[in-house]
Short mmCIF file of C-alpha atoms in Angstrom, two decimals:
data_model
loop_
_atom_site.label_atom_id
_atom_site.label_comp_id
_atom_site.label_asym_id
_atom_site.label_seq_id
_atom_site.Cartn_x
_atom_site.Cartn_y
_atom_site.Cartn_z
CA UNK A 1081 -25.16 171.02 40.47
CA UNK A 1082 -25.53 174.31 42.35
CA UNK A 1083 -25.37 176.32 39.17
CA UNK A 1084 -28.16 174.13 37.77
CA UNK A 1085 -30.18 174.60 40.85
CA UNK A 1086 -29.80 178.39 40.72
CA UNK A 1087 -30.92 178.56 37.15
CA UNK A 1088 -33.71 176.06 37.95
CA UNK A 1089 -34.94 178.35 40.69
CA UNK A 1090 -34.65 181.40 38.72
CA UNK A 1091 -36.94 180.20 35.82
CA UNK A 1092 -39.35 178.55 38.10
CA UNK A 1093 -40.25 181.81 39.76
CA UNK A 1094 -43.45 183.08 38.30
CA UNK A 1095 -44.40 186.79 38.13
CA UNK A 1096 -48.17 186.17 38.21
CA UNK A 1097 -50.81 186.55 40.89
CA UNK A 1098 -53.52 184.02 40.61
CA UNK A 1099 -56.01 182.67 43.18
CA UNK A 1100 -56.20 178.96 44.03
CA UNK A 1101 -54.19 176.37 45.65
CA UNK A 1102 -50.59 175.79 44.75
CA UNK A 1103 -49.88 173.18 42.05
CA UNK A 1104 -47.93 170.03 42.95
CA UNK A 1105 -45.65 168.74 40.07
CA UNK A 1106 -45.61 165.11 39.24
CA UNK A 1107 -42.49 164.57 41.14
CA UNK A 1108 -43.89 165.93 44.38
CA UNK A 1109 -43.24 169.29 46.21
CA UNK A 1110 -44.52 172.70 45.89
CA UNK A 1111 -43.98 175.02 42.85
CA UNK A 1112 -45.61 178.16 43.96
CA UNK A 1113 -43.16 180.85 44.19
CA UNK A 1114 -45.59 183.48 43.05
CA UNK A 1115 -45.12 187.11 43.78
CA UNK A 1116 -48.23 189.30 44.06
CA UNK A 1117 -48.04 192.49 42.15
CA UNK A 1118 -50.49 195.26 42.24
CA UNK A 1119 -53.76 194.66 40.38
CA UNK A 1120 -52.73 195.33 36.57
CA UNK A 1121 -56.17 195.84 35.26
CA UNK A 1122 -58.17 193.64 33.04
CA UNK A 1123 -56.28 194.00 29.78
CA UNK A 1124 -52.66 194.33 31.00
CA UNK A 1125 -50.45 191.33 30.50
CA UNK A 1126 -48.96 189.39 33.37
CA UNK A 1127 -45.65 187.76 32.63
CA UNK A 1128 -44.86 184.16 33.70
CA UNK A 1129 -42.38 181.32 33.15
CA UNK A 1130 -42.72 177.51 33.60
CA UNK A 1131 -39.41 175.60 33.82
CA UNK A 1132 -38.87 171.92 33.56
CA UNK A 1133 -35.83 170.18 34.91
CA UNK A 1134 -32.33 170.74 33.43
CA UNK A 1135 -30.88 167.39 34.23
CA UNK A 1136 -30.54 165.99 30.71
CA UNK A 1137 -26.87 165.37 31.05
CA UNK A 1138 -26.75 162.12 28.90
CA UNK A 1139 -29.51 161.91 26.55
CA UNK A 1140 -29.90 164.29 23.66
CA UNK A 1141 -30.88 164.74 20.08
CA UNK A 1142 -31.87 167.34 17.50
CA UNK A 1143 -35.33 168.20 18.86
CA UNK A 1144 -38.20 167.49 21.15
CA UNK A 1145 -41.98 167.82 20.77
CA UNK A 1146 -44.33 168.45 23.73
CA UNK A 1147 -47.84 169.70 24.68
CA UNK A 1148 -48.77 172.49 26.81
CA UNK A 1149 -52.33 173.09 28.21
CA UNK A 1150 -53.51 176.44 29.38
CA UNK A 1151 -55.23 176.79 32.83
CA UNK A 1152 -55.76 180.63 32.12
CA UNK A 1153 -55.99 182.48 28.91
CA UNK A 1154 -52.39 183.14 27.77
CA UNK A 1155 -49.97 183.86 24.99
CA UNK A 1156 -46.85 181.85 24.61
CA UNK A 1157 -44.16 184.25 23.37
CA UNK A 1158 -40.65 182.60 23.83
CA UNK A 1159 -38.81 179.60 25.04
CA UNK A 1160 -35.49 178.88 26.72
CA UNK A 1161 -33.72 175.65 25.72
CA UNK A 1162 -31.09 173.27 27.28
CA UNK A 1163 -27.98 172.93 25.15
CA UNK A 1164 -25.16 170.40 25.78
CA UNK A 1165 -22.35 172.88 25.35
CA UNK A 1166 -21.57 176.55 24.69
CA UNK A 1167 -21.46 177.68 21.06
CA UNK A 1168 -23.68 179.03 18.39
CA UNK A 1169 -26.49 177.12 16.99
CA UNK A 1170 -29.48 177.58 14.61
CA UNK A 1171 -32.80 176.66 16.12
CA UNK A 1172 -36.25 176.29 14.67
CA UNK A 1173 -39.61 176.55 16.64
CA UNK A 1174 -42.72 174.89 15.23
CA UNK A 1175 -46.35 174.78 16.35
CA UNK A 1176 -48.99 172.17 15.46
CA UNK A 1177 -51.35 173.94 13.07
CA UNK A 1178 -54.45 172.78 15.13
CA UNK A 1179 -55.19 172.61 18.64
CA UNK A 1180 -54.71 169.24 20.61
CA UNK A 1181 -51.72 166.77 21.05
CA UNK A 1182 -48.92 166.22 18.72
CA UNK A 1183 -49.45 162.47 18.96
CA UNK A 1184 -50.07 160.95 15.63
CA UNK A 1185 -48.34 163.84 13.87
CA UNK A 1186 -44.76 163.23 14.94
CA UNK A 1187 -43.64 162.63 11.40
CA UNK A 1188 -46.34 164.51 9.51
CA UNK A 1189 -44.46 167.70 8.40
CA UNK A 1190 -47.37 169.42 6.71
CA UNK A 1191 -49.16 169.35 9.97
CA UNK A 1192 -46.62 171.93 11.51
CA UNK A 1193 -45.80 175.55 10.89
CA UNK A 1194 -42.34 177.03 11.72
CA UNK A 1195 -43.08 180.07 13.69
CA UNK A 1196 -39.54 181.00 14.50
CA UNK A 1197 -36.07 180.39 12.94
CA UNK A 1198 -33.05 181.79 14.93
CA UNK A 1199 -29.59 181.81 13.60
CA UNK A 1200 -26.26 181.90 15.63
CA UNK A 1201 -28.10 181.69 18.94
CA UNK A 1202 -25.39 181.77 21.69
CA UNK A 1203 -25.95 178.77 23.81
CA UNK A 1204 -25.12 178.85 27.51
CA UNK A 1205 -24.10 175.26 27.86
CA UNK A 1206 -25.23 172.38 30.13
CA UNK A 1207 -27.27 173.24 33.19
CA UNK A 1208 -28.00 176.78 32.00
CA UNK A 1209 -31.13 177.92 30.15
CA UNK A 1210 -30.73 179.44 26.68
CA UNK A 1211 -33.32 181.91 26.01
CA UNK A 1212 -34.17 182.41 22.40
CA UNK A 1213 -34.42 186.07 20.82
CA UNK A 1214 -37.61 187.73 21.74
CA UNK A 1215 -40.41 188.91 19.49
CA UNK A 1216 -40.57 186.35 16.76
CA UNK A 1217 -43.88 184.76 17.70
CA UNK A 1218 -46.90 185.00 19.79
CA UNK A 1219 -49.14 181.84 20.12
CA UNK A 1220 -52.41 182.41 21.92
CA UNK A 1221 -53.93 179.53 23.96
CA UNK A 1222 -57.30 179.87 25.61
CA UNK A 1223 -58.07 178.22 29.00
CA UNK A 1224 -58.58 174.56 28.72
CA UNK A 1225 -56.93 174.22 25.25
CA UNK A 1226 -53.89 172.22 24.48
CA UNK A 1227 -51.03 173.34 21.94
CA UNK A 1228 -48.17 171.24 20.63
CA UNK A 1229 -44.78 172.67 19.81
CA UNK A 1230 -41.62 171.17 18.41
CA UNK A 1231 -38.24 172.78 18.99
CA UNK A 1232 -35.35 171.63 16.90
CA UNK A 1233 -31.64 172.25 16.78
CA UNK A 1234 -30.50 172.64 13.19
CA UNK A 1235 -27.73 170.04 13.61
CA UNK A 1236 -27.51 166.26 13.43
CA UNK A 1237 -25.30 166.14 16.69
CA UNK A 1238 -26.85 165.81 20.08
CA UNK A 1239 -26.65 169.26 21.34
CA UNK A 1240 -30.32 169.57 22.51
CA UNK A 1241 -30.46 168.03 26.03
CA UNK A 1242 -33.59 166.26 27.20
CA UNK A 1243 -34.39 163.57 30.00
CA UNK A 1244 -35.91 160.10 30.01
CA UNK A 1245 -39.63 159.95 30.45
CA UNK A 1246 -42.11 157.48 31.95
CA UNK A 1247 -44.99 155.88 30.19
CA UNK A 1248 -46.87 155.92 33.25
CA UNK A 1249 -46.87 159.81 33.46
CA UNK A 1250 -47.48 160.65 29.74
CA UNK A 1251 -51.10 161.71 30.34
CA UNK A 1252 -50.36 163.63 33.56
CA UNK A 1253 -48.51 166.96 33.65
CA UNK A 1254 -44.68 166.81 33.92
CA UNK A 1255 -44.61 170.34 35.44
CA UNK A 1256 -47.25 172.87 36.10
CA UNK A 1257 -48.18 176.12 37.72
CA UNK A 1258 -51.48 178.11 38.27
CA UNK A 1259 -51.44 179.14 34.55
CA UNK A 1260 -50.02 176.29 32.50
CA UNK A 1261 -49.41 172.53 32.38
CA UNK A 1262 -46.61 170.98 30.34
CA UNK A 1263 -46.58 167.26 29.40
CA UNK A 1264 -43.92 164.66 28.57
CA UNK A 1265 -43.26 164.27 24.84
CA UNK A 1266 -40.98 162.73 22.33
CA UNK A 1267 -37.42 163.39 21.09
CA UNK A 1268 -37.04 163.68 17.32
CA UNK A 1269 -34.37 162.88 14.75
CA UNK A 1270 -33.86 165.73 12.15
CA UNK A 1271 -36.65 166.81 9.86
CA UNK A 1272 -39.51 165.03 11.54
CA UNK A 1273 -37.63 161.81 11.36
CA UNK A 1274 -37.87 158.66 13.83
CA UNK A 1275 -38.66 159.63 17.48
CA UNK A 1276 -38.05 158.26 20.97
CA UNK A 1277 -40.90 158.05 23.38
CA UNK A 1278 -41.30 159.16 26.17
CA UNK A 1279 -38.84 162.07 26.74
CA UNK A 1280 -38.95 165.06 28.94
CA UNK A 1281 -38.13 168.44 27.36
CA UNK A 1282 -35.55 170.42 29.14
CA UNK A 1283 -36.48 174.09 28.91
CA UNK A 1284 -38.62 177.04 29.84
CA UNK A 1285 -41.98 178.17 28.51
CA UNK A 1286 -42.16 181.96 28.63
CA UNK A 1287 -45.74 183.47 28.35
CA UNK A 1288 -48.03 186.26 29.38
CA UNK A 1289 -51.47 186.11 30.76
CA UNK A 1290 -53.99 188.16 28.87
CA UNK A 1291 -57.89 188.79 29.06
CA UNK A 1292 -59.84 186.19 27.11
CA UNK A 1293 -61.33 189.03 24.96
CA UNK A 1294 -57.81 190.33 23.89
CA UNK A 1295 -57.71 191.10 20.13
CA UNK A 1296 -54.69 188.65 19.88
CA UNK A 1297 -57.17 185.81 19.97
CA UNK A 1298 -58.62 187.14 16.80
CA UNK A 1299 -55.27 187.58 15.13
CA UNK A 1300 -54.45 185.40 12.00
CA UNK A 1301 -51.72 182.84 12.60
CA UNK A 1302 -48.29 183.18 10.92
CA UNK A 1303 -48.00 181.81 7.40
CA UNK A 1304 -47.93 178.06 7.15
CA UNK A 1305 -45.16 177.98 4.36
CA UNK A 1306 -41.66 178.89 5.47
CA UNK A 1307 -39.92 181.71 3.57
CA UNK A 1308 -38.12 180.76 0.36
CA UNK A 1309 -35.01 182.29 1.57
CA UNK A 1310 -33.37 181.85 5.08
CA UNK A 1311 -35.33 184.10 7.54
CA UNK A 1312 -33.98 186.61 9.93
CA UNK A 1313 -34.35 186.27 13.60
CA UNK A 1314 -37.78 187.96 13.24
CA UNK A 1315 -39.17 186.01 10.41
CA UNK A 1316 -42.60 187.01 10.94
CA UNK A 1317 -42.10 190.43 9.64
CA UNK A 1318 -41.73 188.93 6.08
CA UNK A 1319 -45.05 188.88 4.14
CA UNK A 1320 -46.62 185.39 3.91
CA UNK A 1321 -46.18 183.38 0.69
CA UNK A 1322 -49.82 182.47 0.87
CA UNK A 1323 -52.70 184.20 2.47
CA UNK A 1324 -53.07 182.76 6.12
CA UNK A 1325 -56.10 180.85 7.16
CA UNK A 1326 -58.06 181.51 10.34
CA UNK A 1327 -56.66 179.39 13.24
CA UNK A 1328 -59.40 177.20 14.69
CA UNK A 1329 -59.79 177.62 18.44
CA UNK A 1330 -62.65 175.25 19.27
CA UNK A 1331 -61.34 171.83 17.73
CA UNK A 1332 -59.00 169.31 18.87
CA UNK A 1333 -56.77 166.93 16.91
CA UNK A 1334 -58.60 163.68 16.57
CA UNK A 1335 -57.30 160.66 18.43
CA UNK A 1336 -56.60 158.80 15.09
CA UNK A 1337 -56.68 159.99 11.65
CA UNK A 1338 -59.43 158.86 9.21
CA UNK A 1339 -59.55 155.50 7.69
CA UNK A 1340 -56.93 154.83 5.18
CA UNK A 1341 -54.43 157.13 6.63
CA UNK A 1342 -51.72 155.86 8.99
CA UNK A 1343 -50.97 157.02 12.57
CA UNK A 1344 -47.22 156.29 13.07
CA UNK A 1345 -45.92 155.15 16.47
CA UNK A 1346 -43.41 153.10 18.02
CA UNK A 1347 -43.26 150.71 21.13
CA UNK A 1348 -40.03 150.66 23.15
CA UNK A 1349 -38.87 148.05 25.69
CA UNK A 1350 -35.81 148.30 27.91
CA UNK A 1351 -32.36 149.35 26.74
CA UNK A 1352 -30.36 148.47 30.01
CA UNK A 1353 -28.88 145.32 28.80
CA UNK A 1354 -27.12 143.30 31.59
CA UNK A 1355 -27.03 140.11 29.56
CA UNK A 1356 -26.81 139.00 25.84
CA UNK A 1357 -26.37 136.47 23.21
CA UNK A 1358 -27.19 136.32 19.54
CA UNK A 1359 -30.96 137.04 19.86
CA UNK A 1360 -34.32 137.13 21.39
CA UNK A 1361 -37.79 135.36 20.92
CA UNK A 1362 -40.84 137.02 22.16
CA UNK A 1363 -44.53 137.44 21.77
CA UNK A 1364 -46.35 140.50 20.61
CA UNK A 1365 -50.17 140.96 20.90
CA UNK A 1366 -52.05 143.69 18.81
CA UNK A 1367 -55.00 145.71 20.13
CA UNK A 1368 -55.53 147.63 16.94
CA UNK A 1369 -55.11 146.97 13.40
CA UNK A 1370 -51.33 147.69 12.94
CA UNK A 1371 -48.50 147.20 10.50
CA UNK A 1372 -45.10 146.81 12.08
CA UNK A 1373 -42.60 148.32 9.65
CA UNK A 1374 -39.06 148.54 11.20
CA UNK A 1375 -36.99 147.78 14.26
CA UNK A 1376 -34.30 149.08 16.52
CA UNK A 1377 -31.99 146.65 18.33
CA UNK A 1378 -29.36 147.00 21.06
CA UNK A 1379 -25.75 145.69 20.39
CA UNK A 1380 -22.43 145.62 22.28
CA UNK A 1381 -20.65 146.22 18.91
CA UNK A 1382 -20.10 149.73 17.74
CA UNK A 1383 -19.04 151.03 14.27
CA UNK A 1384 -19.19 147.44 13.02
CA UNK A 1385 -21.41 145.80 10.39
CA UNK A 1386 -23.64 143.23 11.98
CA UNK A 1387 -25.70 140.68 10.05
CA UNK A 1388 -29.41 140.79 11.24
CA UNK A 1389 -32.09 138.26 10.66
CA UNK A 1390 -35.80 138.60 11.86
CA UNK A 1391 -38.37 135.72 11.80
CA UNK A 1392 -42.01 135.83 12.53
CA UNK A 1393 -44.85 133.16 13.11
CA UNK A 1394 -48.47 133.47 14.18
CA UNK A 1395 -49.26 132.37 17.64
CA UNK A 1396 -46.88 132.04 20.61
CA UNK A 1397 -43.38 130.67 20.24
CA UNK A 1398 -43.60 128.14 23.02
CA UNK A 1399 -42.41 124.71 21.77
CA UNK A 1400 -40.87 126.23 18.54
CA UNK A 1401 -37.60 127.65 19.97
CA UNK A 1402 -35.30 125.10 18.27
CA UNK A 1403 -36.69 124.62 14.82
CA UNK A 1404 -36.84 126.87 11.87
CA UNK A 1405 -40.06 125.06 10.65
CA UNK A 1406 -43.11 127.30 10.67
CA UNK A 1407 -40.99 130.57 10.91
CA UNK A 1408 -40.98 133.03 8.09
CA UNK A 1409 -37.85 135.23 7.49
CA UNK A 1410 -38.87 138.83 7.12
CA UNK A 1411 -35.42 140.55 7.31
CA UNK A 1412 -31.91 139.37 6.16
CA UNK A 1413 -29.61 142.49 6.19
CA UNK A 1414 -26.57 144.13 7.56
CA UNK A 1415 -26.71 147.26 9.88
CA UNK A 1416 -24.05 149.52 11.37
CA UNK A 1417 -24.09 148.83 15.00
CA UNK A 1418 -24.19 151.86 17.26
CA UNK A 1419 -23.00 150.27 20.54
CA UNK A 1420 -24.08 149.76 24.12
CA UNK A 1421 -26.73 152.20 25.30
CA UNK A 1422 -27.69 153.33 21.74
CA UNK A 1423 -30.31 152.10 19.38
CA UNK A 1424 -29.15 150.44 16.10
CA UNK A 1425 -31.83 150.90 13.53
CA UNK A 1426 -32.94 148.14 11.14
CA UNK A 1427 -34.37 150.21 8.23
CA UNK A 1428 -37.87 149.80 6.82
CA UNK A 1429 -36.75 149.05 3.29
CA UNK A 1430 -34.96 145.89 4.57
CA UNK A 1431 -37.94 144.41 6.36
CA UNK A 1432 -41.06 142.81 5.16
CA UNK A 1433 -44.01 144.58 7.08
CA UNK A 1434 -46.15 142.41 9.32
CA UNK A 1435 -49.96 143.24 9.68
CA UNK A 1436 -51.67 142.14 12.77
CA UNK A 1437 -55.37 142.37 13.65
CA UNK A 1438 -56.84 143.19 17.12
CA UNK A 1439 -56.39 140.26 19.44
CA UNK A 1440 -53.79 138.51 17.41
CA UNK A 1441 -50.56 137.15 18.95
CA UNK A 1442 -47.40 136.81 16.86
CA UNK A 1443 -44.02 135.46 17.75
CA UNK A 1444 -40.89 137.37 16.71
CA UNK A 1445 -37.20 136.09 16.63
CA UNK A 1446 -34.61 138.82 16.19
CA UNK A 1447 -31.02 137.59 15.83
CA UNK A 1448 -27.51 138.49 14.96
CA UNK A 1449 -25.06 136.10 13.52
CA UNK A 1450 -22.69 137.01 16.36
CA UNK A 1451 -23.50 136.93 20.12
CA UNK A 1452 -23.44 140.77 20.48
CA UNK A 1453 -27.19 141.31 21.08
CA UNK A 1454 -27.84 143.02 24.39
CA UNK A 1455 -30.94 142.08 26.40
CA UNK A 1456 -32.00 141.88 30.05
CA UNK A 1457 -32.80 139.31 32.60
CA UNK A 1458 -36.51 138.69 32.97
CA UNK A 1459 -38.89 137.84 35.88
CA UNK A 1460 -41.44 135.64 34.42
CA UNK A 1461 -41.83 134.06 30.90
CA UNK A 1462 -44.95 135.74 29.45
CA UNK A 1463 -44.93 138.73 31.66
CA UNK A 1464 -45.67 142.14 30.21
CA UNK A 1465 -42.68 144.23 29.28
CA UNK A 1466 -44.19 147.06 27.55
CA UNK A 1467 -47.86 148.01 26.75
CA UNK A 1468 -49.33 150.77 24.52
CA UNK A 1469 -52.86 151.30 23.26
CA UNK A 1470 -51.89 149.55 20.00
CA UNK A 1471 -49.45 146.71 21.12
CA UNK A 1472 -48.13 144.65 23.97
CA UNK A 1473 -44.76 142.94 24.28
CA UNK A 1474 -44.18 140.02 26.52
CA UNK A 1475 -41.06 138.55 28.13
CA UNK A 1476 -39.40 135.92 26.08
CA UNK A 1477 -36.05 134.05 25.92
CA UNK A 1478 -32.64 134.71 24.80
CA UNK A 1479 -31.13 132.41 22.00
CA UNK A 1480 -27.84 131.49 20.56
CA UNK A 1481 -27.56 131.63 16.70
CA UNK A 1482 -29.57 130.31 15.11
CA UNK A 1483 -32.55 128.38 16.87
CA UNK A 1484 -29.75 127.20 19.17
CA UNK A 1485 -29.63 127.28 23.09
CA UNK A 1486 -32.45 128.89 25.03
CA UNK A 1487 -32.07 131.19 27.97
CA UNK A 1488 -35.27 132.03 29.97
CA UNK A 1489 -36.75 134.44 30.79
CA UNK A 1490 -35.11 137.28 28.99
CA UNK A 1491 -36.29 140.72 27.84
CA UNK A 1492 -35.67 141.92 24.40
CA UNK A 1493 -34.01 145.29 24.22
CA UNK A 1494 -35.48 147.00 21.11
CA UNK A 1495 -38.14 149.03 19.59
CA UNK A 1496 -40.93 148.47 16.99
CA UNK A 1497 -42.07 151.03 14.57
CA UNK A 1498 -45.55 150.67 13.40
CA UNK A 1499 -48.58 152.33 11.97
CA UNK A 1500 -52.26 152.09 12.75
CA UNK A 1501 -54.31 152.02 9.59
CA UNK A 1502 -57.67 152.73 11.13
CA UNK A 1503 -59.26 153.28 14.56
CA UNK A 1504 -60.29 149.64 15.22
CA UNK A 1505 -60.06 148.70 18.85
CA UNK A 1506 -59.29 145.34 20.25
CA UNK A 1507 -61.90 142.68 20.24
CA UNK A 1508 -62.78 140.34 23.13
CA UNK A 1509 -59.67 138.64 24.22
CA UNK A 1510 -57.25 141.30 23.17
CA UNK A 1511 -56.00 141.77 26.70
CA UNK A 1512 -55.15 139.72 29.58
CA UNK A 1513 -52.54 136.85 29.96
CA UNK A 1514 -51.05 134.82 27.25
CA UNK A 1515 -51.50 131.09 27.17
CA UNK A 1516 -49.26 129.56 29.91
CA UNK A 1517 -45.78 128.71 28.69
CA UNK A 1518 -44.54 125.01 29.25
CA UNK A 1519 -42.97 124.34 32.64
CA UNK A 1520 -39.76 123.42 30.87
CA UNK A 1521 -38.24 124.79 27.74
CA UNK A 1522 -37.65 122.56 24.75
CA UNK A 1523 -34.05 121.00 24.46
CA UNK A 1524 -31.48 122.55 22.06
CA UNK A 1525 -30.98 121.07 18.72
CA UNK A 1526 -27.71 119.31 19.87
CA UNK A 1527 -27.93 118.54 23.53
CA UNK A 1528 -24.68 117.87 25.34
CA UNK A 1529 -23.82 114.52 26.95
CA UNK A 1530 -24.56 115.99 30.45
CA UNK A 1531 -27.50 118.04 31.31
CA UNK A 1532 -26.87 121.79 31.45
CA UNK A 1533 -29.44 124.06 33.04
CA UNK A 1534 -29.40 127.86 32.69
CA UNK A 1535 -30.45 130.01 35.69
CA UNK A 1536 -31.86 133.38 35.79
CA UNK A 1537 -28.54 135.07 35.62
CA UNK A 1538 -27.66 133.22 32.42
CA UNK A 1539 -24.96 130.84 33.77
CA UNK A 1540 -24.62 127.17 33.10
CA UNK A 1541 -24.70 125.26 36.30
CA UNK A 1542 -22.49 122.43 34.74
CA UNK A 1543 -19.74 124.56 33.35
CA UNK A 1544 -19.54 128.25 33.79
CA UNK A 1545 -15.96 128.28 32.65
CA UNK A 1546 -16.80 127.85 29.07
CA UNK A 1547 -18.76 131.04 28.74
CA UNK A 1548 -16.23 132.52 26.44
CA UNK A 1549 -15.84 129.54 24.01
CA UNK A 1550 -19.63 128.99 24.15
CA UNK A 1551 -20.62 132.43 23.20
CA UNK A 1552 -17.57 133.65 21.16
CA UNK A 1553 -17.84 137.22 22.83
CA UNK A 1554 -19.89 137.69 26.07
CA UNK A 1555 -17.51 139.93 28.01
CA UNK A 1556 -18.10 137.83 31.25
CA UNK A 1557 -21.62 139.01 31.49
CA UNK A 1558 -23.57 137.33 28.63
CA UNK A 1559 -25.56 134.23 28.32
#
């Protein structure tokens, strides 16, 4: 811990002298450790660093995307990253080829330029910043402009460390100083694959302040296409494969892409488990025209094949918990379970996509054949679990396989991958509460001779001793 704090303090120190009040980070506390050097003159660069936290001890993956916003005219010229262990790694640095946020372009490879490729970088290990070799790139960002970056380890293992983010703070700076703001981003699977949102990049942005009239702001960007052979640590010395185009400095990325093109996104609920059975029923409301294409689930089993079924029906599920009538099966496949605390992906090619219009509510039933789904105890049936500009997921119920016993309220642990096909916004009635659920849940298909009620912790008040035989495998903690 002490080592991490020392490195954190080292990289938070900024060697710039600027006027104005000290910035306060989102987590509270002063960040201003500025040292005032002599006046360097109007064109002499002032060096600075903005460090995030280095607390990503558990979560990790190949890469991170994040946005930075300049408060002064500056040039981003290097990064330091957080590696899980010591060793040598190949690391790529990309920039979005237009100004603005990366959101909407997480999986659009052609929108990104690789500006640096570093081979055999000697990583310093957990808690220590690993600075990339200098001199590979310079990215000018004028005051008020936002630029997105993507840093990726060239490995499928989780050597890149990052931290859990917060949806509530995604539009406010995660860290800032007098020159630069850095925002929460996402963690990416290799080669612009599926991503996890939100996540906080662990690292350091290394930059220099320059006069806004500096010639660097008129310099053409590096080539869009990567070299045909593996580049050296200074790939920008190689001639471009195509003539570079001028970099726009006065436009921002649109919020959504034009009609007919898809903005990809995901909605994530909890992943803290605490309870479980075979599956969950829950309601989802659309705020835009969306197509739900694939899912992640949370299982107790690991390195085992699990049979998965997904059903949907229009409207709320209340009153339809115990009958398959009216439900449409959109998935019936087997997946390789990843275990507690990890997402198990249900691939897009095994799922029939579901289109939802603004204001529509659909019911979803995600179930295994076994009782190895993890979910969480809820607070109120119909309460909001997760809310994005595109979709809202509500608290639902837990279920035994299939269309069996009902446990309420429960929170599905999972993620929905979707795409927005145009920029239509929700119509009247696309927000607010769902229709009120019934005061009592419908009985199971085969009620027992004596009434059994299930409390918030998921235990039968009539007979708690039959948990194992009832569920097959609950580990003493499941419904």
